[in-house]
XYZ file of C-alpha atoms in Angstrom:
750
model
C -15.429 -64.456 34.362
C -14.954 -67.382 31.917
C -11.571 -68.187 30.137
C -10.570 -66.231 26.838
C -11.223 -69.461 24.995
C -14.837 -69.489 26.442
C -15.358 -65.744 25.580
C -14.008 -66.412 22.016
C -16.507 -69.399 21.631
C -19.448 -67.208 22.686
C -18.365 -64.468 20.409
C -18.237 -67.181 17.502
C -21.669 -68.523 18.637
C -23.305 -64.989 18.298
C -21.482 -64.483 14.846
C -22.787 -67.711 13.645
C -26.346 -66.651 14.686
C -25.991 -63.056 13.166
C -23.474 -63.402 10.272
C -24.280 -59.799 8.962
C -24.225 -58.224 12.540
C -27.679 -57.025 12.455
C -27.192 -55.256 8.868
C -29.811 -55.428 6.169
C -28.678 -56.392 2.688
C -29.827 -52.990 1.308
C -27.531 -51.082 3.771
C -24.863 -53.535 2.840
C -25.147 -52.725 -0.767
C -25.283 -48.886 -0.282
C -22.130 -48.909 1.740
C -20.287 -51.153 -0.784
C -21.383 -48.854 -3.596
C -20.516 -45.601 -1.638
C -24.000 -44.319 -1.770
C -25.299 -44.744 1.728
C -27.096 -41.560 2.921
C -26.114 -42.003 6.649
C -23.146 -44.098 7.402
C -23.253 -43.285 10.892
C -26.344 -45.484 11.206
C -24.391 -48.555 10.002
C -20.715 -48.165 10.658
C -19.038 -48.382 14.063
C -20.614 -49.887 17.245
C -24.097 -50.666 17.248
C -26.399 -52.871 19.566
C -28.267 -55.666 17.591
C -30.710 -58.267 18.559
C -27.724 -60.591 19.458
C -25.724 -57.935 21.386
C -23.075 -55.369 20.484
C -21.421 -55.494 17.166
C -18.728 -53.314 15.298
C -18.895 -52.793 11.533
C -16.103 -51.186 9.561
C -15.586 -50.353 5.778
C -12.043 -51.467 4.976
C -11.665 -52.166 1.521
C -8.257 -54.189 0.751
C -7.978 -55.166 4.530
C -6.935 -58.976 5.289
C -8.595 -58.831 8.845
C -9.784 -56.693 11.584
C -9.558 -57.139 15.459
C -11.482 -54.831 18.006
C -9.308 -53.918 20.864
C -10.068 -52.045 24.029
C -8.763 -48.435 24.282
C -8.314 -49.098 27.985
C -5.768 -51.982 27.977
C -5.463 -53.224 24.463
C -7.591 -56.458 25.108
C -8.824 -58.115 22.017
C -12.731 -57.975 22.488
C -13.665 -59.069 19.143
C -12.770 -60.207 15.622
C -14.600 -58.961 12.477
C -15.511 -61.091 9.615
C -15.543 -59.894 6.017
C -19.277 -60.017 5.067
C -18.821 -58.663 1.574
C -15.952 -58.864 -0.857
C -16.225 -55.124 -1.157
C -14.308 -54.734 2.077
C -17.330 -54.345 4.693
C -16.267 -56.248 7.901
C -18.664 -56.849 10.782
C -18.833 -58.824 13.995
C -19.918 -59.044 17.700
C -17.751 -57.630 20.601
C -17.776 -58.800 24.118
C -18.826 -55.528 25.480
C -19.787 -51.889 24.721
C -16.582 -49.728 25.416
C -14.261 -47.412 23.634
C -12.339 -49.403 21.131
C -9.739 -49.242 18.540
C -9.416 -51.102 15.096
C -6.346 -53.367 14.794
C -6.223 -53.741 11.085
C -4.172 -56.290 9.121
C -3.189 -54.661 5.618
C -1.778 -58.073 4.417
C 0.978 -58.212 6.759
C 1.192 -54.396 7.657
C -0.666 -53.827 10.983
C -2.333 -50.553 11.728
C -3.961 -49.773 15.002
C -6.387 -46.688 15.135
C -9.525 -45.567 16.616
C -12.525 -45.989 14.658
C -14.072 -42.585 12.938
C -17.434 -43.932 13.394
C -17.188 -44.347 17.120
C -17.276 -40.631 17.730
C -20.364 -38.524 18.093
C -21.250 -35.228 16.074
C -18.120 -32.960 15.611
C -19.847 -29.360 15.459
C -22.100 -28.116 18.397
C -25.649 -27.268 17.724
C -24.723 -23.615 18.128
C -22.007 -23.744 15.622
C -24.560 -25.269 13.200
C -27.049 -22.585 13.948
C -24.398 -19.783 13.321
C -23.270 -21.410 9.884
C -27.206 -21.584 9.119
C -27.282 -17.815 9.818
C -24.353 -17.271 7.532
C -22.039 -16.032 10.228
C -18.597 -15.535 8.537
C -17.000 -16.008 12.071
C -18.713 -19.544 12.197
C -17.188 -20.199 8.736
C -13.740 -19.261 10.107
C -14.284 -21.476 13.313
C -16.051 -24.379 11.950
C -15.225 -25.120 8.210
C -12.171 -26.622 6.766
C -9.740 -29.117 8.296
C -8.563 -28.557 11.712
C -6.212 -30.831 13.899
C -7.733 -31.305 17.324
C -8.312 -33.781 20.206
C -11.701 -35.510 20.579
C -12.262 -37.579 23.607
C -8.669 -37.517 24.281
C -7.598 -38.760 20.908
C -5.549 -36.701 18.470
C -6.939 -36.276 14.988
C -8.352 -33.991 12.136
C -11.772 -32.418 12.193
C -13.236 -32.060 8.685
C -16.299 -29.816 7.691
C -17.558 -28.726 4.475
C -20.579 -26.993 3.025
C -22.445 -29.046 0.349
C -26.086 -29.163 1.130
C -27.408 -30.729 -2.158
C -24.822 -33.702 -2.142
C -26.130 -37.224 -1.614
C -22.805 -38.364 0.022
C -19.516 -36.586 0.724
C -16.546 -38.617 1.697
C -12.933 -37.488 2.845
C -10.251 -39.103 0.553
C -6.348 -38.929 0.870
C -3.279 -40.868 1.126
C -4.527 -42.079 4.460
C -7.275 -44.031 3.001
C -5.776 -44.689 -0.615
C -8.279 -42.116 -1.880
C -11.158 -44.391 -1.576
C -14.425 -42.643 -0.958
C -15.895 -45.649 0.711
C -13.664 -45.444 3.700
C -14.737 -42.046 5.235
C -18.019 -41.117 4.423
C -19.278 -38.051 6.285
C -22.033 -37.130 8.549
C -24.598 -34.521 7.111
C -25.830 -32.127 9.646
C -29.067 -31.096 7.921
C -29.667 -27.693 9.503
C -26.682 -26.094 7.998
C -25.997 -28.322 4.975
C -22.696 -29.190 6.442
C -20.959 -32.585 6.179
C -18.367 -33.431 9.254
C -16.067 -36.164 10.271
C -13.546 -36.547 12.858
C -10.507 -38.936 11.393
C -8.516 -40.201 14.587
C -4.751 -40.213 14.409
C -4.524 -37.967 11.179
C -2.052 -34.989 11.601
C -1.121 -31.918 9.892
C 0.495 -32.380 6.490
C -1.981 -35.047 5.287
C -3.294 -34.449 1.540
C -7.104 -34.550 1.235
C -9.889 -33.883 -0.987
C -13.740 -34.366 -1.036
C -15.473 -37.106 -3.070
C -18.900 -35.908 -3.608
C -21.803 -37.953 -5.085
C -24.353 -35.465 -6.493
C -28.215 -35.626 -6.095
C -28.702 -37.615 -9.500
C -26.121 -40.049 -8.180
C -23.157 -39.285 -10.348
C -19.645 -38.817 -8.550
C -18.059 -35.567 -9.123
C -14.307 -34.833 -9.893
C -12.447 -34.884 -6.473
C -12.902 -31.401 -4.918
C -10.317 -29.277 -3.000
C -11.566 -27.992 0.194
C -12.910 -24.504 -0.346
C -11.872 -23.464 3.229
C -8.330 -25.156 3.180
C -5.683 -23.256 5.132
C -2.872 -24.975 3.039
C -2.743 -26.508 -0.455
C -0.284 -28.675 -2.522
C 1.905 -26.704 -4.853
C 0.671 -26.576 -8.493
C 0.260 -28.363 -10.725
C -0.987 -30.731 -7.898
C -4.386 -29.750 -6.508
C -4.888 -31.545 -3.231
C -5.469 -29.485 -0.016
C -3.294 -30.156 2.963
C -4.210 -30.279 6.636
C -2.391 -27.332 7.973
C -0.429 -27.005 11.370
C -3.026 -25.114 13.067
C -0.888 -24.816 16.224
C 1.996 -23.217 14.134
C -0.523 -20.653 12.849
C -2.536 -20.123 16.199
C 0.587 -20.153 18.480
C 2.551 -18.057 16.157
C 4.955 -15.774 18.084
C 3.616 -12.200 16.855
C 5.987 -9.391 17.937
C 4.285 -6.604 15.954
C 2.169 -5.300 18.703
C 3.692 -1.857 18.395
C 2.774 -1.707 14.756
C -0.727 -2.729 15.251
C -1.227 -0.436 17.924
C -0.103 2.599 15.700
C -1.721 1.196 12.412
C -4.793 3.549 12.457
C -2.475 6.601 12.616
C -0.272 5.093 9.685
C -3.267 4.186 7.293
C -5.459 7.045 6.992
C -6.367 9.937 4.823
C -3.701 12.262 6.273
C -0.941 9.809 6.289
C 1.546 9.213 3.558
C 0.994 5.991 1.753
C 3.579 4.953 -0.782
C 2.582 1.426 -2.077
C 5.006 -0.854 -3.699
C 3.007 -3.180 -5.739
C 4.548 -6.683 -6.147
C 4.041 -10.071 -7.792
C 5.723 -12.079 -5.171
C 6.676 -14.987 -7.503
C 8.660 -13.103 -9.901
C 9.974 -10.269 -7.850
C 13.368 -11.898 -7.829
C 13.843 -15.419 -9.359
C 16.805 -17.408 -8.457
C 18.264 -18.088 -11.990
C 20.726 -20.686 -10.865
C 18.040 -22.774 -9.479
C 15.591 -23.143 -12.422
C 14.222 -19.396 -12.033
C 12.214 -20.476 -8.946
C 10.688 -17.538 -6.904
C 11.814 -16.988 -3.361
C 9.798 -18.338 -0.436
C 8.312 -16.116 2.466
C 11.541 -16.261 4.391
C 13.811 -15.262 1.512
C 11.295 -12.499 0.538
C 11.499 -11.294 4.104
C 15.178 -10.981 3.948
C 15.298 -9.330 0.448
C 11.974 -7.401 -0.263
C 11.324 -5.860 3.035
C 14.850 -4.051 3.302
C 14.609 -3.133 -0.414
C 11.039 -1.596 -0.156
C 11.864 0.220 3.001
C 15.115 1.526 1.458
C 13.283 2.842 -1.346
C 11.035 4.749 0.975
C 7.858 2.833 0.498
C 5.363 2.797 3.439
C 3.670 -0.466 2.170
C 4.140 -3.452 -0.062
C 1.131 -4.745 -1.768
C 1.034 -8.174 -3.413
C -0.817 -9.326 -6.354
C -3.127 -12.071 -5.010
C -1.320 -14.545 -2.968
C -4.222 -17.025 -2.391
C -3.742 -20.406 -4.055
C -4.438 -20.442 -7.645
C -3.982 -22.986 -10.294
C -2.725 -21.047 -13.191
C 0.353 -18.750 -12.735
C -0.342 -16.667 -15.757
C -3.493 -15.361 -14.046
C -1.030 -13.661 -11.543
C -3.289 -14.818 -8.718
C -6.361 -13.043 -9.984
C -8.152 -16.598 -10.471
C -7.867 -18.084 -7.057
C -9.418 -21.163 -5.794
C -8.471 -21.456 -2.206
C -9.199 -18.104 -0.901
C -7.926 -18.957 2.870
C -4.770 -20.465 1.815
C -1.570 -18.814 0.975
C -0.173 -20.213 -2.227
C 2.253 -23.325 -1.822
C 4.513 -21.592 -4.265
C 6.077 -19.492 -1.302
C 6.122 -22.416 1.443
C 4.012 -23.089 4.435
C 1.290 -20.713 5.582
C 3.278 -19.840 8.777
C 5.909 -18.599 6.315
C 3.718 -15.770 5.300
C 3.032 -14.944 9.012
C 6.680 -14.697 9.357
C 7.056 -12.347 6.527
C 4.239 -9.943 7.533
C 5.618 -9.931 11.195
C 9.106 -9.222 9.916
C 7.421 -6.417 7.894
C 5.602 -4.779 10.633
C 8.828 -5.070 12.930
C 10.676 -3.054 10.355
C 7.824 -0.487 9.871
C 6.391 -1.863 6.542
C 2.876 -2.374 5.884
C 1.341 -5.297 3.979
C -1.553 -5.120 1.540
C -3.024 -7.977 -0.420
C -5.178 -8.010 -3.593
C -8.171 -9.812 -2.815
C -10.645 -11.423 -5.388
C -14.311 -11.623 -4.564
C -15.712 -11.137 -7.904
C -15.046 -14.427 -9.478
C -13.197 -17.805 -9.612
C -11.748 -20.116 -12.194
C -13.740 -23.188 -13.483
C -11.288 -25.970 -12.750
C -13.037 -29.045 -12.157
C -11.236 -29.650 -8.786
C -12.739 -26.190 -7.556
C -15.780 -24.395 -6.684
C -17.655 -24.713 -9.860
C -20.860 -27.172 -9.448
C -19.462 -27.975 -5.927
C -21.951 -30.452 -4.886
C -23.416 -31.159 -8.266
C -25.170 -27.890 -8.139
C -24.305 -24.295 -8.950
C -23.766 -23.734 -5.246
C -21.031 -20.623 -5.302
C -22.085 -19.484 -8.705
C -25.218 -18.366 -10.392
C -27.176 -21.025 -12.451
C -27.899 -18.629 -15.197
C -24.835 -17.939 -17.347
C -26.188 -14.252 -17.955
C -25.275 -13.791 -14.228
C -22.802 -16.572 -13.381
C -20.327 -16.692 -16.234
C -17.796 -14.014 -16.769
C -16.988 -13.795 -20.577
C -14.064 -11.602 -20.395
C -12.141 -13.986 -18.111
C -13.791 -17.355 -18.515
C -14.428 -17.542 -14.946
C -17.631 -18.132 -12.744
C -19.245 -15.118 -10.872
C -19.946 -15.616 -7.165
C -23.622 -15.667 -6.324
C -23.601 -12.977 -3.760
C -27.105 -13.005 -3.053
C -26.682 -16.317 -1.409
C -26.004 -15.576 2.364
C -23.782 -18.732 2.571
C -21.594 -17.612 -0.182
C -21.420 -13.897 1.124
C -20.226 -15.307 4.524
C -17.815 -17.606 2.888
C -16.045 -14.561 1.151
C -16.413 -12.261 4.250
C -14.832 -14.979 6.156
C -12.006 -15.089 3.713
C -11.456 -11.288 4.072
C -11.330 -11.474 7.716
C -8.882 -14.614 7.745
C -6.112 -12.538 6.057
C -6.570 -9.702 8.623
C -6.992 -11.933 11.782
C -4.771 -14.860 11.104
C -1.921 -13.084 9.113
C -2.312 -9.494 10.736
C -2.378 -8.069 6.981
C -2.933 -4.507 7.011
C -5.395 -3.866 4.083
C -7.180 -5.474 1.268
C -7.318 -4.006 -2.338
C -10.521 -5.363 -3.645
C -10.031 -6.398 -7.269
C -12.578 -5.960 -10.123
C -15.237 -3.997 -8.191
C -16.517 -2.375 -11.298
C -17.323 -5.624 -12.596
C -19.232 -6.626 -9.391
C -21.373 -3.351 -9.236
C -23.008 -3.613 -12.723
C -24.953 -6.558 -14.041
C -24.342 -5.417 -17.533
C -20.605 -5.063 -17.265
C -18.895 -6.120 -20.462
C -22.162 -7.555 -21.731
C -24.435 -6.526 -24.752
C -28.052 -6.167 -24.571
C -29.811 -9.300 -23.756
C -26.855 -10.863 -22.357
C -27.620 -9.790 -18.769
C -30.357 -9.979 -16.324
C -31.829 -6.809 -14.571
C -32.254 -6.321 -10.945
C -35.579 -6.712 -9.194
C -36.099 -2.936 -10.051
C -35.262 -3.566 -13.759
C -31.810 -1.648 -13.289
C -28.347 -2.527 -14.075
C -26.891 -2.257 -10.526
C -26.037 -5.369 -8.886
C -27.854 -4.775 -5.514
C -26.473 -8.130 -4.049
C -22.969 -7.148 -4.812
C -23.375 -3.650 -3.327
C -24.702 -5.203 -0.113
C -21.923 -7.630 -0.027
C -19.161 -4.806 -0.382
C -20.815 -2.753 2.443
C -20.848 -5.880 4.593
C -17.141 -6.506 3.860
C -16.141 -2.971 4.705
C -18.399 -2.916 7.636
C -16.819 -6.230 9.134
C -13.371 -4.918 8.387
C -14.074 -1.617 10.133
C -15.631 -3.115 13.294
C -13.764 -6.687 13.482
C -12.268 -6.987 16.884
C -8.520 -7.548 16.586
C -7.872 -5.620 13.399
C -7.823 -1.902 14.299
C -6.758 0.384 11.453
C -7.132 -2.036 8.616
C -8.159 -0.626 5.416
C -9.809 -1.548 2.143
C -9.045 -0.246 -1.310
C -11.359 -0.448 -4.301
C -10.096 -1.070 -7.761
C -13.076 0.661 -9.263
C -12.896 2.025 -12.775
C -16.223 3.998 -13.225
C -17.731 6.857 -11.762
C -19.980 5.022 -9.085
C -20.659 7.493 -6.630
C -19.676 7.163 -2.742
C -17.073 4.318 -2.961
C -15.141 5.601 -0.130
C -18.311 6.984 1.772
C -19.383 5.348 4.786
C -22.133 2.769 4.227
C -24.528 4.486 6.673
C -24.275 7.477 4.429
C -25.055 5.428 1.238
C -21.533 4.648 0.234
C -19.662 1.428 -0.244
C -17.398 2.093 2.842
C -13.968 1.498 1.402
C -11.187 3.609 2.704
C -9.507 4.508 -0.621
C -10.416 3.917 -4.264
C -7.821 3.579 -7.152
C -8.025 6.647 -9.474
C -8.106 4.828 -12.660
C -9.263 7.944 -14.509
C -6.220 10.108 -13.367
C -3.968 7.290 -14.375
C -5.374 6.993 -18.032
C -5.715 10.774 -18.710
C -2.203 11.439 -17.491
C -0.441 8.223 -19.252
C -2.265 9.406 -22.485
C -0.782 12.763 -22.036
C 2.695 11.774 -21.509
C 2.553 9.580 -24.355
C 2.086 12.217 -26.793
C 5.018 13.888 -28.407
C 5.655 17.198 -26.423
C 4.855 19.393 -29.571
C 1.293 18.234 -29.382
C 0.997 18.270 -25.419
C -0.536 21.766 -25.621
C -3.783 20.151 -27.216
C -4.015 17.694 -24.421
C -3.412 19.913 -21.356
C -6.725 19.036 -19.834
C -5.799 15.520 -19.295
C -3.241 16.785 -16.783
C -5.699 19.118 -14.971
C -9.102 17.239 -15.180
C -7.964 15.068 -12.107
C -8.547 18.090 -9.881
C -12.072 18.415 -10.992
C -13.033 15.281 -9.118
C -9.985 14.795 -6.977
C -11.967 15.101 -3.441
C -15.143 13.138 -4.631
C -13.397 10.052 -3.260
C -10.122 9.199 -1.220
C -7.861 8.264 -3.998
C -4.731 6.351 -4.706
C -2.835 7.331 -7.693
C -1.838 3.797 -9.384
C 0.768 3.057 -11.816
C -0.114 -0.627 -11.622
C 0.751 -3.750 -13.201
C -2.309 -3.416 -15.548
C -0.543 -0.570 -17.386
C 2.555 -2.880 -18.174
C 1.194 -6.021 -19.626
C -0.504 -7.321 -22.660
C 1.382 -5.318 -25.320
C 0.981 -1.951 -23.395
C 4.873 -1.748 -22.977
C 6.813 -0.428 -19.770
C 6.241 2.965 -18.395
C 9.581 3.973 -19.892
C 8.443 2.636 -23.164
C 5.262 4.818 -23.233
C 7.492 7.887 -23.015
C 8.154 9.775 -26.556
C 11.338 11.109 -27.777
C 14.981 9.887 -27.792
C 16.589 7.875 -24.849
C 17.400 10.844 -23.016
C 14.034 12.485 -23.291
C 12.289 9.220 -22.489
C 14.044 8.997 -19.135
C 13.400 12.733 -18.550
C 9.650 12.452 -19.382
C 9.327 9.460 -16.923
C 11.139 11.539 -14.094
C 8.973 14.527 -14.735
C 5.830 12.354 -14.665
C 6.959 10.763 -11.237
C 7.542 14.245 -9.983
C 4.112 15.286 -11.033
C 2.508 12.053 -9.477
C 4.226 12.261 -6.142
C 3.340 15.704 -5.567
C -0.284 15.646 -6.742
C -3.051 14.990 -4.293
C -3.664 11.299 -3.525
C -1.662 8.281 -2.177
C 0.789 6.632 -4.357
C 1.255 3.104 -5.872
C 3.945 1.927 -8.187
C 4.415 -1.725 -9.881
C 7.783 -3.327 -9.536
C 10.274 -2.608 -12.162
C 8.744 1.009 -12.798
C 10.961 2.480 -9.973
C 14.092 2.083 -12.045
C 12.463 2.293 -15.507
C 12.494 -1.136 -16.900
C 12.301 -1.274 -20.547
C 10.260 -4.533 -20.865
C 6.637 -5.063 -19.881
C 5.694 -7.321 -17.068
C 6.436 -10.910 -17.620
C 5.363 -13.272 -14.706
C 7.899 -15.936 -15.876
C 10.731 -13.495 -15.540
C 12.255 -11.115 -12.882
C 12.302 -7.312 -13.342
C 15.591 -6.548 -15.214
C 17.584 -5.807 -12.082
C 20.913 -5.686 -14.075
C 19.697 -2.335 -15.542
C 20.500 -0.732 -12.247
C 24.252 -1.015 -13.490
C 23.411 1.914 -16.086
C 23.362 5.348 -14.614
C 20.107 6.526 -16.278
C 18.133 3.576 -14.767
C 19.815 3.927 -11.398
C 19.167 7.578 -11.590
C 15.379 6.795 -11.917
C 15.517 4.490 -8.916
C 17.356 7.319 -6.974
C 14.689 9.687 -7.804
C 11.709 7.437 -6.758
C 13.591 6.936 -3.290
C 13.935 10.628 -2.923
C 10.337 11.279 -3.814
C 9.067 8.830 -1.442
C 11.131 10.173 1.312
C 10.022 13.628 0.506
C 6.260 12.691 0.251
C 6.593 11.096 3.685
C 8.657 13.626 5.338
C 6.677 16.807 4.094
C 3.201 17.208 5.454
C 2.228 19.601 2.732
C 2.502 16.692 0.368
C 0.178 14.240 2.025
C -1.643 15.468 4.998
C -4.481 17.139 3.032
C -4.228 14.450 0.140
C -8.125 14.152 0.519
C -8.926 17.852 1.400
C -9.434 20.598 -0.985
C -7.779 22.968 1.506
C -4.660 21.191 0.546
C -4.240 22.262 -3.084
C -4.285 25.333 -5.195
C -3.449 25.938 -8.702
C -0.851 28.533 -9.322
C -0.553 28.074 -13.004
C -3.189 25.791 -14.728
C -3.888 26.975 -18.042
C -0.430 27.571 -19.704
C -1.073 24.916 -22.224
C 0.914 26.819 -24.905
C 4.326 26.068 -22.765
C 2.944 22.761 -21.341
C 3.701 24.220 -17.846
C 1.806 23.490 -14.669
C 2.286 24.947 -11.172
C 0.410 24.316 -8.012
C 0.707 24.886 -4.325
C 0.353 22.168 -1.606
C -0.028 22.838 2.126
C -0.908 21.005 5.286
C -3.370 23.373 6.817
C -0.813 24.483 9.555
C 1.474 26.747 8.037
C 3.774 24.486 5.864
C 3.538 24.653 2.118
C 5.431 23.736 -0.933
C 4.946 24.928 -4.582
C 5.505 22.472 -7.621
C 6.351 23.434 -11.152
C 6.219 20.991 -14.145
C 7.650 21.727 -17.550
C 6.513 19.145 -19.949
C 8.451 20.183 -22.965
C 12.268 19.782 -23.621
C 12.810 23.525 -23.730
C 14.342 24.944 -20.648
C 12.318 28.107 -19.648
C 14.385 31.020 -18.055
C 12.835 33.921 -16.476
C 9.277 32.258 -15.897
C 7.423 34.121 -13.245
C 4.918 32.422 -10.918
C 2.868 34.055 -8.189
C 3.569 33.076 -4.581
C 1.427 33.528 -1.443
C 4.454 33.866 1.008
C 7.221 36.231 0.784
C 10.975 35.152 1.407
C 13.114 32.391 0.384
C 11.892 29.337 -1.293
C 14.459 26.306 -1.267
C 14.551 24.007 -4.268
C 13.997 20.753 -2.392
C 13.761 18.523 -5.541
C 14.483 18.825 -9.137
C 13.772 15.696 -11.407
C 16.646 17.131 -13.885
C 19.321 16.899 -11.202
C 22.467 15.102 -12.561
C 22.059 12.615 -9.699
C 18.900 11.348 -11.427
C 20.357 11.570 -14.923
C 19.131 14.889 -15.848
C 20.862 17.919 -17.329
C 21.154 19.687 -13.891
C 19.235 22.780 -15.164
C 17.742 24.460 -11.947
C 17.666 27.513 -9.580
C 20.880 27.228 -7.575
C 19.262 25.930 -4.476
C 16.408 28.260 -4.225
C 14.925 31.638 -5.259
C 13.587 34.737 -3.216
C 10.349 36.264 -3.894
C 9.715 39.846 -5.194
C 6.871 42.130 -4.301
C 5.482 41.964 -7.729
C 1.903 40.579 -7.858
C 1.367 37.618 -10.428
C -1.329 34.955 -10.796
C -3.436 36.472 -8.056
C -0.726 36.497 -5.509
C 1.016 39.430 -3.789
C 4.536 38.052 -4.292
C 6.102 36.091 -7.165
C 9.368 34.363 -8.136
C 11.381 34.227 -11.325
C 12.509 30.692 -12.118
C 14.365 28.615 -14.543
C 12.365 25.629 -15.421
C 14.505 22.573 -16.521
C 13.501 20.690 -19.732
C 10.891 17.728 -19.158
C 11.160 18.205 -15.296
C 9.450 18.914 -12.239
C 10.726 21.136 -9.253
C 9.478 21.264 -5.624
C 10.110 24.509 -3.643
C 9.665 24.885 -0.094
C 8.837 28.035 1.935
C 11.568 28.574 4.491
C-alpha cells in the first residue's frame, strides 16, 4: 500500500479526469433547484467510470471530507462542483463512511443520509397500499430508531402526487435541498433516515407539487408531538418514553369491560382541559398533565364521577375551536406538555379508578396552510368538489372518507389513543354531519350518493369500520365509542352486522333539548309543555343513551344552566336542583360539563376558568353537594343504572299530571331492588299527594333536592313513608307524600 501522499495524489488525478464525479449537468441542475425526482440516484456513494465517488448536497458548507466509519481515516475530499452547495469527489474505496463537514469553522461529523438503503420493508409498503390502519401506526410519521448500528430518525409521509418531498428543520436550516426523500411508488410514501437526529428535533415537510410549485411547509399528519401554538412545526417525539412507559393500570384495564357497559353506572364529567383551572398568577396559563393529574383526578372522583371526558386534546391551531378543529390527530396538544405527560395522566386516573374519554373528530379539519389541505398539491385528504369537501358552517374541510388511505389514517388515529395512551373511550364528534350529504346544505349545494340519496355511504362504512376495529382491536378490551348524533338515524348503537353503526352509546340530544325547553318555561306555563318531559321515554330504548348537559348548551349566548332557569334567585337554584334530580334518576348514562356542577352563572369562556370562587356561597356549594350525592346514589343504587337501557327498568307511576307539573316513576334493577322518584316542577309545596306503589312497607326518602344541605327549604317526608293498602294508579298500595317545591325526591323500598 502506498503512502498517504501517494493515495491523495491518485484521488486528485481521478478528480481531475472526472471533475463532476460522474454526474450529468441535468442532474446537477435538478439537485441545485430542489426538483430532482430521485435524489438517491445521485447523492451518496456511487460507482463511476473512474471508480467510487461520493456526492453530497450541503449548501453553505466550506468543505467536506469523507472519513471511514471503521477507523476515522480520511478516504476522500469533496470539491464544490456548483456554487449552490453540491459537493462531489472520488474516494479511495467503497466502505461505510461519514461526512466531515466544515461549516466555516464549525465542524460536524455525521453519516450520510444517502448511504442508507430503503427504510420501509416491502411488506410494510404492501400493508400501506392496502390501507391497513396498523401499518399507518407502524410506518408513518417520525420515529427514532437505529439503522445499521447508527442512531437517527426514520421519516415517512404519504404524498402520492408530489413531485418532491424533503424533510426540513433546524438540523438543516430549513433548506429543502438538504434532505429530499425517497419515493416508494407502490404506496405513494416518501421516506428517509436522517442519521444522528434525535427526539426533540423540530421538522416539517417541504413539498413540491406536480405542477412544480412549492407548497407552504407542511406539518406531519402523523406527528406524535408538535410545537406549542402559535408555532406550527412537528417535533420528533421520544418514542422510547412512550413505548416503555411504565403502565401500572393493569387492574383497571382488566375490569374495564364491566365498568363500561349498558348495565354499569357512567357519570361523565366533561372538561375543557386548558381552562378547567387556570393559574391566574402565571398569566392565566392552563395546567399541564402532571398538574391536572394532581388536581382534576381527585376532584372528579370526590364528586362521584366515574369518567372524565376531555374536549379534543389533539393538537389544534386555534384555541377558540376548543379542539374541534384538530390538525395533528395523533399528537396530544403541546399546551399540556409532552405526550408522555398525557400517558401519566391516564395512568394516574386508572390507578385511582377514574375512566378517561376523549372527544375525537373525524368529520372535518381546518384549512390552515401548514395542515392537511391540498397536502401534496392536490385535494388528498379532502374532497375536490366543495359541495362534498367544504363545510360551510365551520369553514373547514371534510375528509374524503371514500378514499381508503384517508379512512385508514383516521382509524389509525382512533386506535392510537386507545393503544398508546390507554384511553377508555372515544366520543365521536359531529356524526350527524357525516351521515348526511345534505347536512346544513340547500338544494343544489350537495352531491347525491350513487343511488341518488342523501345518505353518505362512505361515512357510514367508515364509522362501522372504526367501531369494528375498536371492538376487536387487541389490547383495548372494553373500550367504548359514543356518538354525538342529533338526528333520528336508526341503529346508531346497533351492531354493524345487524345493520347498525356499532357505537356503544349515543348522546340523547333530543332529551336534552326537550327538557331544557321545559325547564326554561315559567312554572305557570309548564303544564302546557308537560310532554317535553315525558316524550323521551317514547324512544328511550331505541338506542343506548347518554343524557348530556354538555358544553354546547352553555356557549354562544345560550347562557349557563343556572341562567336558563326562571324565577327569582332561590327559584333558579331550586329549578336546577330539581332538573338534576330528574336527570340523574331518568334512564340513561349521565354527562355534565364543568361549571354546571356548582351552578356557574356565566356561560363557558375558554379563556377563563369556571368561577370556582362561587363555591364560597352556600347556594352554589349546595348544588355541588347535590351533584356529588346524586353521582354516589346513582352508582350505589343498581335500580338507577342496571337497566338504563332496558324497558324493564322503568315504569311511570304518574305521567299525566300536567296541571300540577308532577312526574313520578319507578326504577328497578330486575332483581328486586327498586326506587320511586317524584318530581314537582312548580314552586307550590303539595301536601297529601297520593301515589300508587307496587311494594308494601316502608319507603325511605334517600334523597331530596329541597334539603337544606343543598340550599333548599327542607320540606319533605321526615325520612320516609309507609304504604297504605289503598289502591292507586293501578297499584295495590299507595303512599301519601309531601312534595317539596321545585324539587325531586327519591324513595327506596326497604
